[in-house]
XYZ file of C-alpha atoms in Angstrom:
665
model
C 9.499 -39.470 185.199
C 5.796 -38.560 185.012
C 3.572 -41.281 183.612
C 1.375 -40.004 180.811
C -1.133 -42.731 179.936
C -2.389 -42.867 176.343
C -5.459 -44.936 175.592
C -7.512 -47.339 177.661
C -5.611 -50.616 178.198
C -7.526 -53.703 177.159
C -8.089 -56.304 174.468
C -9.426 -55.043 171.150
C -9.790 -57.781 168.499
C -10.917 -55.326 165.815
C -7.707 -53.369 166.328
C -5.583 -56.447 165.667
C -7.727 -57.363 162.660
C -7.488 -53.980 160.951
C -3.704 -54.049 161.423
C -2.996 -57.603 160.255
C -5.508 -58.196 157.438
C -3.446 -56.310 154.807
C -0.371 -58.332 155.817
C -2.328 -61.550 155.276
C -3.274 -60.339 151.809
C 0.326 -59.458 150.996
C 1.610 -62.881 152.087
C -1.094 -64.825 150.247
C -0.730 -62.819 147.023
C 3.054 -63.158 147.144
C 3.119 -66.882 147.960
C 0.250 -68.012 145.741
C 0.278 -65.380 143.004
C 0.747 -67.856 140.105
C -2.222 -69.881 141.348
C -4.434 -66.873 142.152
C -3.699 -65.029 138.885
C -6.502 -62.449 138.415
C -8.059 -63.275 141.789
C -5.146 -61.610 143.608
C -6.592 -58.137 143.006
C -10.105 -58.846 144.333
C -8.675 -60.834 147.272
C -6.287 -58.091 148.404
C -8.963 -55.452 147.876
C -11.483 -57.448 149.906
C -9.054 -57.870 152.805
C -8.310 -54.148 152.817
C -12.042 -53.458 152.680
C -12.466 -55.717 155.707
C -9.707 -53.722 157.437
C -11.672 -50.530 156.746
C -14.808 -52.107 158.235
C -12.811 -53.152 161.311
C -11.638 -49.534 161.613
C -15.224 -48.300 161.623
C -16.172 -50.941 164.199
C -13.321 -49.623 166.384
C -14.611 -46.052 166.220
C -16.211 -46.107 169.672
C -13.137 -47.643 171.301
C -10.877 -45.052 169.662
C -12.946 -42.044 170.718
C -14.224 -43.054 174.157
C -12.968 -41.024 177.087
C -12.581 -42.580 180.545
C -11.821 -40.403 183.586
C -8.980 -41.767 185.721
C -7.963 -39.407 188.476
C -6.681 -36.153 187.043
C -6.547 -37.362 183.442
C -8.899 -38.549 180.739
C -7.797 -41.593 178.773
C -8.901 -41.350 175.151
C -8.659 -44.243 172.736
C -7.835 -47.944 172.787
C -4.479 -49.400 173.806
C -3.630 -53.009 172.897
C -0.457 -54.386 174.489
C 1.535 -56.790 172.315
C 4.994 -57.475 173.762
C 6.343 -56.635 177.225
C 10.115 -56.668 177.592
C 11.407 -54.417 180.366
C 9.857 -51.298 181.925
C 9.729 -48.570 179.303
C 10.317 -50.972 176.420
C 6.882 -52.409 175.765
C 5.310 -52.668 172.324
C 1.644 -52.264 171.495
C -1.007 -50.606 169.342
C -2.692 -47.270 170.033
C -5.936 -46.216 168.357
C -6.907 -42.719 169.441
C -8.597 -39.940 167.418
C -5.350 -39.059 165.593
C -4.410 -42.601 164.571
C -8.090 -43.374 163.875
C -8.240 -40.557 161.330
C -5.097 -41.781 159.571
C -6.293 -45.385 159.665
C -9.633 -44.451 158.100
C -7.856 -42.702 155.243
C -5.259 -45.466 154.785
C -7.834 -48.247 154.635
C -10.758 -46.337 153.103
C -9.024 -44.383 150.343
C -6.557 -47.267 150.005
C -9.466 -49.637 149.317
C -10.770 -47.412 146.510
C -7.282 -47.253 144.996
C -7.046 -51.054 145.189
C -10.328 -51.471 143.315
C -9.212 -48.931 140.712
C -5.937 -50.837 140.329
C -7.755 -54.020 139.320
C -8.808 -52.246 136.146
C -5.694 -50.131 135.680
C -3.222 -53.017 136.017
C -5.299 -55.577 134.127
C -3.045 -57.461 131.726
C 0.192 -56.764 133.569
C 2.346 -59.860 133.841
C 3.085 -59.143 137.530
C -0.539 -58.502 138.504
C -0.443 -60.585 141.725
C 2.944 -59.188 142.762
C 1.614 -55.660 142.365
C -1.238 -56.290 144.796
C 1.088 -58.046 147.232
C 3.184 -54.877 147.276
C 0.114 -52.649 147.677
C -1.162 -54.612 150.672
C 2.308 -54.665 152.198
C 2.499 -50.885 151.726
C -0.783 -50.448 153.615
C 0.361 -52.786 156.406
C 3.607 -50.815 156.765
C 1.739 -47.518 157.037
C -0.694 -48.982 159.577
C 2.267 -50.177 161.640
C 3.642 -46.644 161.581
C 0.466 -44.902 162.742
C -0.812 -47.540 165.188
C 2.409 -48.073 167.167
C 2.360 -46.796 170.737
C 6.122 -46.224 170.852
C 8.968 -44.714 168.857
C 10.662 -47.990 167.939
C 7.428 -49.392 166.505
C 7.035 -46.144 164.573
C 10.575 -46.528 163.217
C 9.856 -50.112 162.126
C 6.791 -48.942 160.209
C 8.785 -45.983 158.899
C 11.416 -48.271 157.406
C 8.858 -50.730 156.005
C 7.040 -47.879 154.251
C 10.320 -46.910 152.572
C 10.903 -50.516 151.503
C 7.381 -50.853 150.108
C 7.748 -47.593 148.180
C 11.004 -48.917 146.697
C 9.162 -52.000 145.441
C 6.277 -50.002 143.963
C 8.121 -47.033 142.448
C 10.456 -49.481 140.708
C 7.660 -51.940 139.930
C 8.390 -51.761 136.194
C 12.012 -52.688 136.823
C 12.795 -53.116 133.134
C 12.697 -49.302 132.871
C 16.042 -47.788 133.962
C 14.276 -44.568 134.949
C 11.973 -46.468 137.319
C 14.889 -48.268 138.955
C 16.780 -44.992 139.389
C 13.705 -43.285 140.879
C 13.119 -46.150 143.319
C 16.746 -46.116 144.413
C 16.699 -42.347 144.881
C 13.536 -42.454 146.998
C 14.922 -45.272 149.120
C 18.274 -43.582 149.779
C 16.737 -40.227 150.759
C 14.228 -41.932 153.038
C 16.956 -43.979 154.699
C 18.707 -40.695 155.475
C 15.514 -39.658 157.248
C 15.406 -42.986 159.097
C 18.855 -42.224 160.521
C 17.530 -38.934 161.887
C 14.733 -40.733 163.740
C 17.212 -43.314 165.053
C 19.352 -40.581 166.612
C 16.225 -39.018 168.124
C 15.353 -42.378 169.697
C 18.900 -42.691 171.068
C 18.540 -39.298 172.758
C 15.052 -40.138 174.037
C 16.242 -43.400 175.608
C 19.273 -41.665 177.121
C 17.124 -39.002 178.769
C 13.784 -40.711 179.485
C 14.829 -44.402 179.578
C 11.694 -45.351 177.686
C 10.400 -45.554 174.119
C 6.708 -45.258 175.003
C 4.852 -42.194 173.758
C 3.165 -41.840 177.146
C 6.417 -41.872 179.102
C 8.215 -39.538 176.709
C 5.417 -36.979 176.494
C 4.918 -37.110 180.238
C 8.611 -36.321 180.789
C 8.877 -33.453 178.335
C 9.025 -30.908 181.172
C 12.209 -32.489 182.532
C 14.127 -32.194 179.255
C 16.529 -29.292 178.838
C 15.768 -26.829 176.051
C 18.810 -27.709 173.867
C 18.195 -31.443 174.337
C 14.510 -31.106 173.415
C 15.393 -29.017 170.354
C 17.921 -31.646 169.231
C 15.303 -34.407 169.568
C 12.760 -32.397 167.569
C 15.290 -31.612 164.830
C 16.284 -35.271 164.449
C 12.641 -36.326 164.331
C 11.944 -33.682 161.713
C 14.801 -34.902 159.514
C 12.837 -38.129 159.179
C 9.608 -36.225 158.615
C 11.191 -33.991 155.955
C 12.569 -36.969 154.020
C 9.312 -38.925 154.092
C 7.054 -35.925 153.433
C 9.261 -34.414 150.693
C 10.145 -31.153 152.435
C 12.902 -28.876 151.144
C 15.669 -29.890 150.544
C 14.822 -33.611 150.805
C 11.945 -33.415 148.313
C 13.719 -34.321 145.081
C 12.654 -37.985 145.146
C 8.941 -37.165 144.954
C 8.624 -35.999 141.293
C 10.828 -38.887 140.136
C 8.554 -41.327 141.988
C 5.995 -40.774 139.220
C 7.803 -43.568 137.362
C 5.626 -46.037 139.267
C 2.098 -46.990 138.116
C -0.498 -44.252 138.630
C -2.356 -46.085 141.466
C 0.958 -46.186 143.337
C 1.275 -42.423 142.945
C -2.258 -42.004 144.292
C -1.548 -44.228 147.297
C 1.772 -42.535 148.107
C 0.434 -39.001 147.779
C -3.058 -39.321 149.233
C -3.132 -42.034 151.887
C 0.294 -43.231 152.911
C 3.937 -42.308 152.595
C 4.191 -38.531 152.231
C 1.670 -37.888 154.998
C 3.825 -39.758 157.527
C 5.815 -36.624 158.385
C 2.619 -34.725 159.169
C 1.531 -37.576 161.437
C 4.895 -37.625 163.214
C 4.815 -33.917 164.058
C 1.151 -34.090 165.100
C 1.772 -37.189 167.219
C 4.731 -35.511 168.933
C 2.795 -32.290 169.561
C 3.732 -32.322 173.281
C 7.398 -32.119 172.259
C 6.961 -29.375 169.668
C 4.678 -27.317 171.909
C 7.516 -27.016 174.453
C 10.123 -25.928 171.888
C 9.351 -22.614 170.133
C 12.588 -22.838 168.141
C 11.581 -26.243 166.766
C 8.157 -24.866 165.875
C 9.674 -21.938 164.007
C 12.066 -24.225 162.128
C 9.394 -26.714 161.068
C 6.839 -24.047 160.199
C 9.377 -22.130 158.111
C 10.475 -25.207 156.158
C 6.830 -26.085 155.571
C 6.159 -22.595 154.233
C 9.212 -22.648 151.956
C 8.189 -26.078 150.663
C 4.619 -24.968 149.994
C 5.836 -21.981 147.972
C 8.628 -23.836 146.134
C 6.332 -26.719 145.186
C 3.741 -24.314 143.809
C 6.293 -22.397 141.743
C 7.775 -25.587 140.285
C 4.287 -26.848 139.490
C 3.908 -23.865 137.139
C 6.650 -25.094 134.786
C 5.848 -28.798 134.503
C 4.168 -30.438 131.517
C 3.932 -34.054 132.635
C 0.464 -34.394 134.179
C 1.703 -36.631 137.013
C 4.686 -34.409 137.807
C 2.361 -31.404 138.035
C 0.319 -33.318 140.597
C 3.510 -34.432 142.354
C 4.634 -30.844 142.880
C 1.120 -29.962 143.997
C 1.442 -32.670 146.657
C 4.795 -31.258 147.740
C 3.149 -27.848 148.093
C 0.071 -29.129 149.955
C 2.161 -31.231 152.339
C 4.134 -28.036 152.947
C 0.868 -26.422 154.055
C 0.247 -29.308 156.464
C 3.782 -29.202 157.888
C 3.529 -25.440 158.244
C 0.274 -25.826 160.164
C 1.331 -28.550 162.591
C 4.771 -26.958 162.862
C 3.570 -23.627 164.241
C 1.062 -25.297 166.558
C -2.108 -25.149 164.439
C -2.447 -28.921 164.765
C -6.178 -29.153 164.027
C -5.762 -27.119 160.828
C -2.749 -29.064 159.567
C -4.403 -32.425 160.250
C -7.647 -31.188 158.682
C -5.788 -30.371 155.482
C -4.368 -33.897 155.468
C -7.940 -35.211 155.737
C -9.403 -33.192 152.861
C -6.272 -33.508 150.729
C -6.483 -37.311 150.850
C -9.754 -37.281 148.921
C -9.108 -34.679 146.246
C -5.512 -35.755 145.640
C -6.530 -39.406 145.193
C -9.250 -38.201 142.848
C -6.799 -36.096 140.829
C -4.296 -38.919 140.418
C -6.912 -41.521 139.561
C -8.521 -39.056 137.150
C -5.154 -38.508 135.483
C -4.839 -42.280 135.223
C -8.078 -42.367 133.233
C -6.614 -39.805 130.834
C -3.290 -41.645 130.560
C -5.068 -44.906 129.766
C -7.273 -43.218 127.220
C -4.292 -41.734 125.387
C -2.176 -44.925 125.360
C 0.151 -43.806 128.191
C 0.554 -40.192 127.062
C 1.381 -37.935 130.033
C 2.484 -34.666 128.382
C -0.398 -32.180 128.600
C 0.995 -30.311 125.581
C -0.083 -33.311 123.504
C -3.595 -33.311 124.894
C -6.330 -30.702 124.570
C -9.946 -30.930 123.491
C -10.684 -33.864 125.812
C -13.697 -32.294 127.507
C -16.043 -33.855 124.916
C -14.210 -37.151 124.555
C -13.671 -37.757 128.274
C -16.487 -35.940 130.092
C -16.310 -38.083 133.226
C -12.566 -37.513 133.548
C -13.180 -33.783 133.060
C -15.762 -33.650 135.860
C -13.501 -35.615 138.179
C -10.484 -33.426 137.472
C -12.580 -30.245 137.710
C -13.871 -31.136 141.173
C -10.354 -32.035 142.303
C -8.939 -28.766 140.958
C -11.698 -26.714 142.609
C -11.012 -28.480 145.915
C -7.224 -28.081 145.883
C -7.542 -24.422 144.910
C -9.806 -23.747 147.857
C -12.903 -22.612 145.984
C -15.578 -21.873 148.632
C -17.812 -24.839 149.366
C -15.257 -27.445 148.344
C -13.316 -29.354 150.979
C -9.939 -27.718 150.461
C -11.255 -24.221 151.158
C -12.036 -25.009 154.800
C -8.786 -26.782 155.651
C -6.446 -24.498 153.717
C -7.958 -21.394 155.299
C -7.643 -23.053 158.724
C -3.911 -23.550 158.154
C -3.328 -20.038 156.817
C -5.259 -18.302 159.587
C -3.704 -20.632 162.159
C -0.238 -19.326 161.296
C -1.425 -15.802 162.032
C -3.063 -16.828 165.311
C 0.214 -18.408 166.431
C 2.188 -15.258 165.647
C 3.746 -15.919 162.219
C 2.635 -13.152 159.819
C 5.349 -13.993 157.262
C 4.107 -17.585 156.974
C 0.585 -16.199 156.761
C 1.600 -14.163 153.711
C 3.418 -17.155 152.200
C 0.273 -19.270 152.590
C -1.866 -16.683 150.815
C 0.632 -16.249 147.964
C 0.923 -20.016 147.541
C -2.868 -20.292 147.281
C -2.874 -17.908 144.304
C -0.039 -19.747 142.549
C -1.785 -23.082 143.166
C -4.925 -21.788 141.461
C -2.844 -20.695 138.467
C -0.999 -23.938 137.755
C -3.927 -26.254 138.538
C -6.293 -24.379 136.221
C -3.468 -24.250 133.686
C -3.429 -28.044 133.855
C -7.203 -28.168 133.424
C -7.335 -25.716 130.508
C -4.397 -27.171 128.556
C -5.651 -30.732 128.996
C -9.349 -30.352 128.240
C -9.927 -27.162 126.223
C -9.031 -26.190 122.671
C -8.134 -28.569 119.866
C -6.598 -31.984 120.314
C -2.801 -31.827 119.878
C -1.795 -35.451 120.390
C -0.579 -38.212 118.114
C -3.256 -40.751 119.040
C -6.357 -40.335 116.886
C -9.009 -38.949 119.244
C -11.645 -40.980 117.404
C -10.013 -44.057 118.940
C -10.501 -42.892 122.501
C -13.840 -44.636 122.785
C -12.116 -47.967 122.230
C -9.563 -47.362 124.940
C -11.563 -45.757 127.695
C -14.145 -47.378 129.964
C -16.449 -44.374 130.139
C -17.070 -44.558 126.388
C -17.486 -48.314 126.042
C -18.407 -51.366 128.051
C -14.800 -52.504 128.284
C -11.447 -50.943 127.608
C -8.147 -52.181 126.345
C -5.264 -51.732 128.733
C -1.788 -51.231 127.391
C 1.464 -52.121 129.028
C 4.510 -49.896 128.903
C 5.351 -51.152 125.425
C 1.842 -50.592 124.088
C 0.853 -54.242 123.859
C -2.828 -54.985 124.171
C -3.885 -56.705 127.362
C -7.023 -58.297 128.758
C -10.311 -56.439 129.118
C -11.568 -55.029 132.418
C -15.088 -53.823 133.320
C -15.606 -50.074 133.081
C -16.774 -49.561 136.665
C -13.505 -50.768 138.170
C -11.893 -47.443 137.330
C -14.928 -45.178 137.204
C -16.693 -46.029 140.457
C -13.773 -45.303 142.844
C -13.233 -41.924 141.186
C -16.943 -41.166 141.360
C -17.063 -42.026 145.071
C -14.119 -39.723 145.791
C -15.988 -36.790 144.247
C -18.406 -36.759 147.196
C -15.865 -36.216 150.036
C -13.818 -33.923 147.792
C -16.815 -31.599 147.977
C -18.296 -32.325 151.398
C -15.456 -33.404 153.738
C -14.458 -29.859 154.592
C -17.873 -29.049 156.041
C -16.881 -30.995 159.155
C -14.717 -27.951 159.972
C -17.593 -25.478 159.631
C -18.415 -23.849 162.938
C -14.926 -23.188 164.298
C -14.599 -24.179 167.948
C -18.063 -25.747 167.878
C -17.483 -27.799 164.738
C -17.533 -31.627 164.707
C -13.830 -31.477 163.895
C -13.010 -29.451 167.015
C -15.004 -31.837 169.214
C -13.281 -34.858 167.640
C -9.832 -33.555 168.618
C -10.882 -31.826 171.832
C -8.438 -33.811 174.000
C -5.809 -34.705 171.403
C -3.505 -31.702 171.142
C -1.935 -29.295 173.657
C -3.861 -26.064 173.922
C -1.872 -22.881 173.371
C -2.800 -19.280 174.107
C -3.722 -17.773 170.754
C -3.220 -14.178 169.745
C -6.105 -12.080 168.461
C -4.996 -11.043 164.977
C -5.899 -7.679 163.553
C -7.195 -9.517 160.481
C -10.318 -11.599 161.029
C -10.826 -15.115 159.719
C -13.481 -13.913 157.282
C -11.144 -11.230 155.946
C -8.446 -13.860 155.501
C -10.859 -16.024 153.534
C -11.696 -13.078 151.255
C -8.008 -12.266 150.704
C -7.235 -15.884 149.850
C -10.229 -16.020 147.513
C -9.055 -12.837 145.762
C -5.591 -14.346 145.185
C -7.170 -17.550 143.891
C -9.367 -15.540 141.506
C -6.300 -13.690 140.193
C -4.489 -16.992 139.619
C -7.465 -18.419 137.727
C -7.822 -15.252 135.648
C -4.145 -15.353 134.606
C -4.439 -19.027 133.669
C -7.611 -18.301 131.677
C -5.984 -15.420 129.842
C -2.894 -17.442 128.937
C -4.463 -20.789 128.046
C -8.251 -20.664 127.682
C -9.152 -17.601 125.594
C -9.843 -17.990 121.889
C -6.592 -16.246 120.944
C -4.611 -18.516 123.259
C -6.286 -21.600 121.813
C -5.643 -20.532 118.215
C -1.900 -20.323 118.864
C -1.727 -23.068 121.474
C 0.806 -25.362 119.776
C 3.354 -22.638 119.057
C 2.845 -20.887 122.385
C 3.313 -24.060 124.400
C 6.473 -24.897 122.458
C 7.845 -21.380 122.930
C 7.006 -21.451 126.627
C 9.025 -24.613 127.058
C 12.034 -23.256 125.180
C 12.078 -19.924 126.996
C 11.656 -21.362 130.489
C 14.164 -19.791 132.947
C 17.042 -22.138 133.661
C 16.551 -21.933 137.422
C 12.995 -23.241 137.024
C 13.869 -25.765 134.343
C 16.423 -27.196 136.788
C 14.008 -27.091 139.748
C 16.038 -24.506 141.684
C 19.109 -26.746 141.263
C 18.187 -28.808 144.327
C 19.123 -32.008 142.536
C 22.411 -30.516 141.391
C 23.189 -29.294 144.915
C 22.439 -32.667 146.488
C 24.450 -34.344 143.767
C 27.413 -32.063 144.433
C 27.290 -32.205 148.227
C 26.434 -35.845 148.757
C 26.713 -37.906 145.566
C 29.910 -36.376 144.160
C 31.560 -36.253 147.583
C 30.671 -39.913 148.155
C 32.041 -40.819 144.738
C 35.215 -38.814 145.443
C 35.601 -40.552 148.787
C 35.057 -43.913 147.096
C 37.644 -43.062 144.445
C 40.105 -41.994 147.136
C 39.703 -45.282 148.971
C 39.630 -47.335 145.775
C 42.751 -45.845 144.217
C 44.860 -44.787 147.222
C 43.745 -45.938 150.676
C 42.771 -49.489 149.741
C 45.660 -50.427 147.407
C 48.419 -48.363 149.014
C 47.537 -48.291 152.719
C 45.386 -51.321 153.491
C 46.769 -53.696 150.843
C 50.207 -52.106 151.325
C 50.174 -52.935 155.037
C 49.284 -56.540 154.233
C 52.033 -56.741 151.612
C 54.594 -55.167 153.965
C 53.674 -57.626 156.701
C 54.246 -60.529 154.350
C 57.510 -59.036 153.076
C 58.742 -58.385 156.624
C 57.965 -61.934 157.705
C 59.723 -63.276 154.618
C 62.809 -61.073 155.185
C 62.958 -61.984 158.872
C 62.740 -65.669 158.004
C 65.530 -65.335 155.486
C 67.638 -63.435 157.975
C 67.173 -65.998 160.757
C 67.745 -68.849 158.308
C 71.158 -67.372 157.441
C 72.391 -68.316 160.900
C 71.716 -71.988 160.249
C 75.120 -72.801 158.675
C 75.618 -76.344 160.020
C 79.124 -75.406 161.371
C 79.749 -76.213 165.061
C 82.332 -73.430 165.410
C 79.802 -70.877 164.186
C 77.260 -72.006 166.754
C 79.951 -71.922 169.501
C 80.926 -68.380 168.461
C 77.294 -67.196 168.673
C 76.913 -68.819 172.090
C 80.096 -67.155 173.428
C 79.024 -63.821 171.927
C 75.635 -64.086 173.626
C 77.192 -64.883 177.020
C 79.599 -61.968 176.610
C 76.761 -59.573 175.829
C 74.852 -60.794 178.868
C 77.866 -60.307 181.151
C 78.518 -56.818 179.835
C 74.848 -55.846 180.320
C 74.867 -57.259 183.866
C 78.096 -55.490 184.741
C 76.824 -52.143 183.468
C 73.490 -52.554 185.212
C 75.043 -53.687 188.482
C 77.500 -50.820 188.367
C 74.694 -48.361 187.856
C 72.959 -49.636 190.971
C 75.949 -48.750 193.126
């Protein structure tokens, strides 16, 4: 087994602090919530902010490179528990985990601050922030672990935290069902990772990333492919890849800040991290790369198509996340690791901005989420319009905005790694994304107001139009007042990286991004495509322009606005059944897994359990009772009967002996 050292061993107090501070917040808010009351939000936010500061203070340790013989050690490695050789547990902060940690703590901090205003007045205010901090701690455990078992522990804790938060409003049956669905699908992914770990231990006798990646050359091709497939089952479940994506739209039942945290900074990006972290495994298995890249491409396209037929503002954004994560998986799957990870980085900012911006709209309209009942909000909610506009421009890849750099890097990366079909899928998906995101923007903000809430009341409800706003719980009851900046400032801050973050990729091989990951990923020999990167950018831009033009023609022209109410109603009624039922993925999973499980349960409940298991117990009791009755019948109390039985027994013995002895001769 070749030893493959990851990170510089040592003691790093900032690393421990950034990992444990959110856990401290979760424990304190959970244990002392009734006493803390409204202080739980600021306390948990402050601790997460301190974790973000500790991450920045660890920047040098995470990026330093130390030459040791033939290898360069990059990053910081903090040992925690030593058991036996190959089964040691610790923390690893290298450029990859540093990037994820910055997003988890930085964007997570902004979402926490936003949540103080959004959740103001909720009866379980402290419990909500305990769950949020626990969610962040679980995700940090996942990305900072230096071994597969630690990753699996964080993986499971993330699923548990998402169950708590998606079903936070547990008095809503739909929220409980969505939480249960997300948990079950993610547990199925956990099982895949468990089997991968079993195979890794059987072949490498270690759970350490360094040992496993250093031994990849000794693994047989089928064995390596099996490990990659099992790992990807976990990644597909967590990152909502086809066909394990059906939990993601339903997860919108949780509060909007939860949706922002799940989609931008934590849960659904875990699969991208797993594939990127295990790049040495995937780079040695072309079949695994083709499988993962293909599923990522299918997911990107399917999510974009389904986004075109949604009307709930949060479900539209949910399908957009599914599509964008598909881009990331496609990138890291085919070997374009820098591009896939770059899209995670830019996506974190504009997706958080989009969800938090939608939360502003939902609050303003007393929990209305159907965009068909909106319209005309550009004048009433100008700040929300600017925030959503910047987010839409970024996710569509408009030149100059962050998404344009990372999305083009993924699309061109597929061509460089020899996958022209995925290249075409990426371009087509970009055009569809532009259509449904601008459709969302036009239907929500342009035209006349179509809702039931009097738009003249919006100034009372929304922080951008008044000094304070009135929050409403799920039943519409008025709650306490929260300062306006608590929701506005985080969204305003996110606008800046949504525009500028992508410029870190400018310059190609000489960009700051390329230097940051110079020693992180395996280097592959790239093909020289017939189509240049600039030509690809122009083709993508042309498809995006077509998508925007179609959306403008259908929803933003004067004729479209004049007939908006009837057209939107007709569109909903005439929607193709295959799209209305989301390609029947839910129905297929229900038939294959849910119905079969119910049938199996019915079989055991009505036949196996009562007739076989209970029947065996009953027959045992009956047999014992019959045997007892039979033996008791010999107890007559008559001496002559006992003498007869004794003589009969002796006679039988003599006959048996005589026959046996005769046979011997």
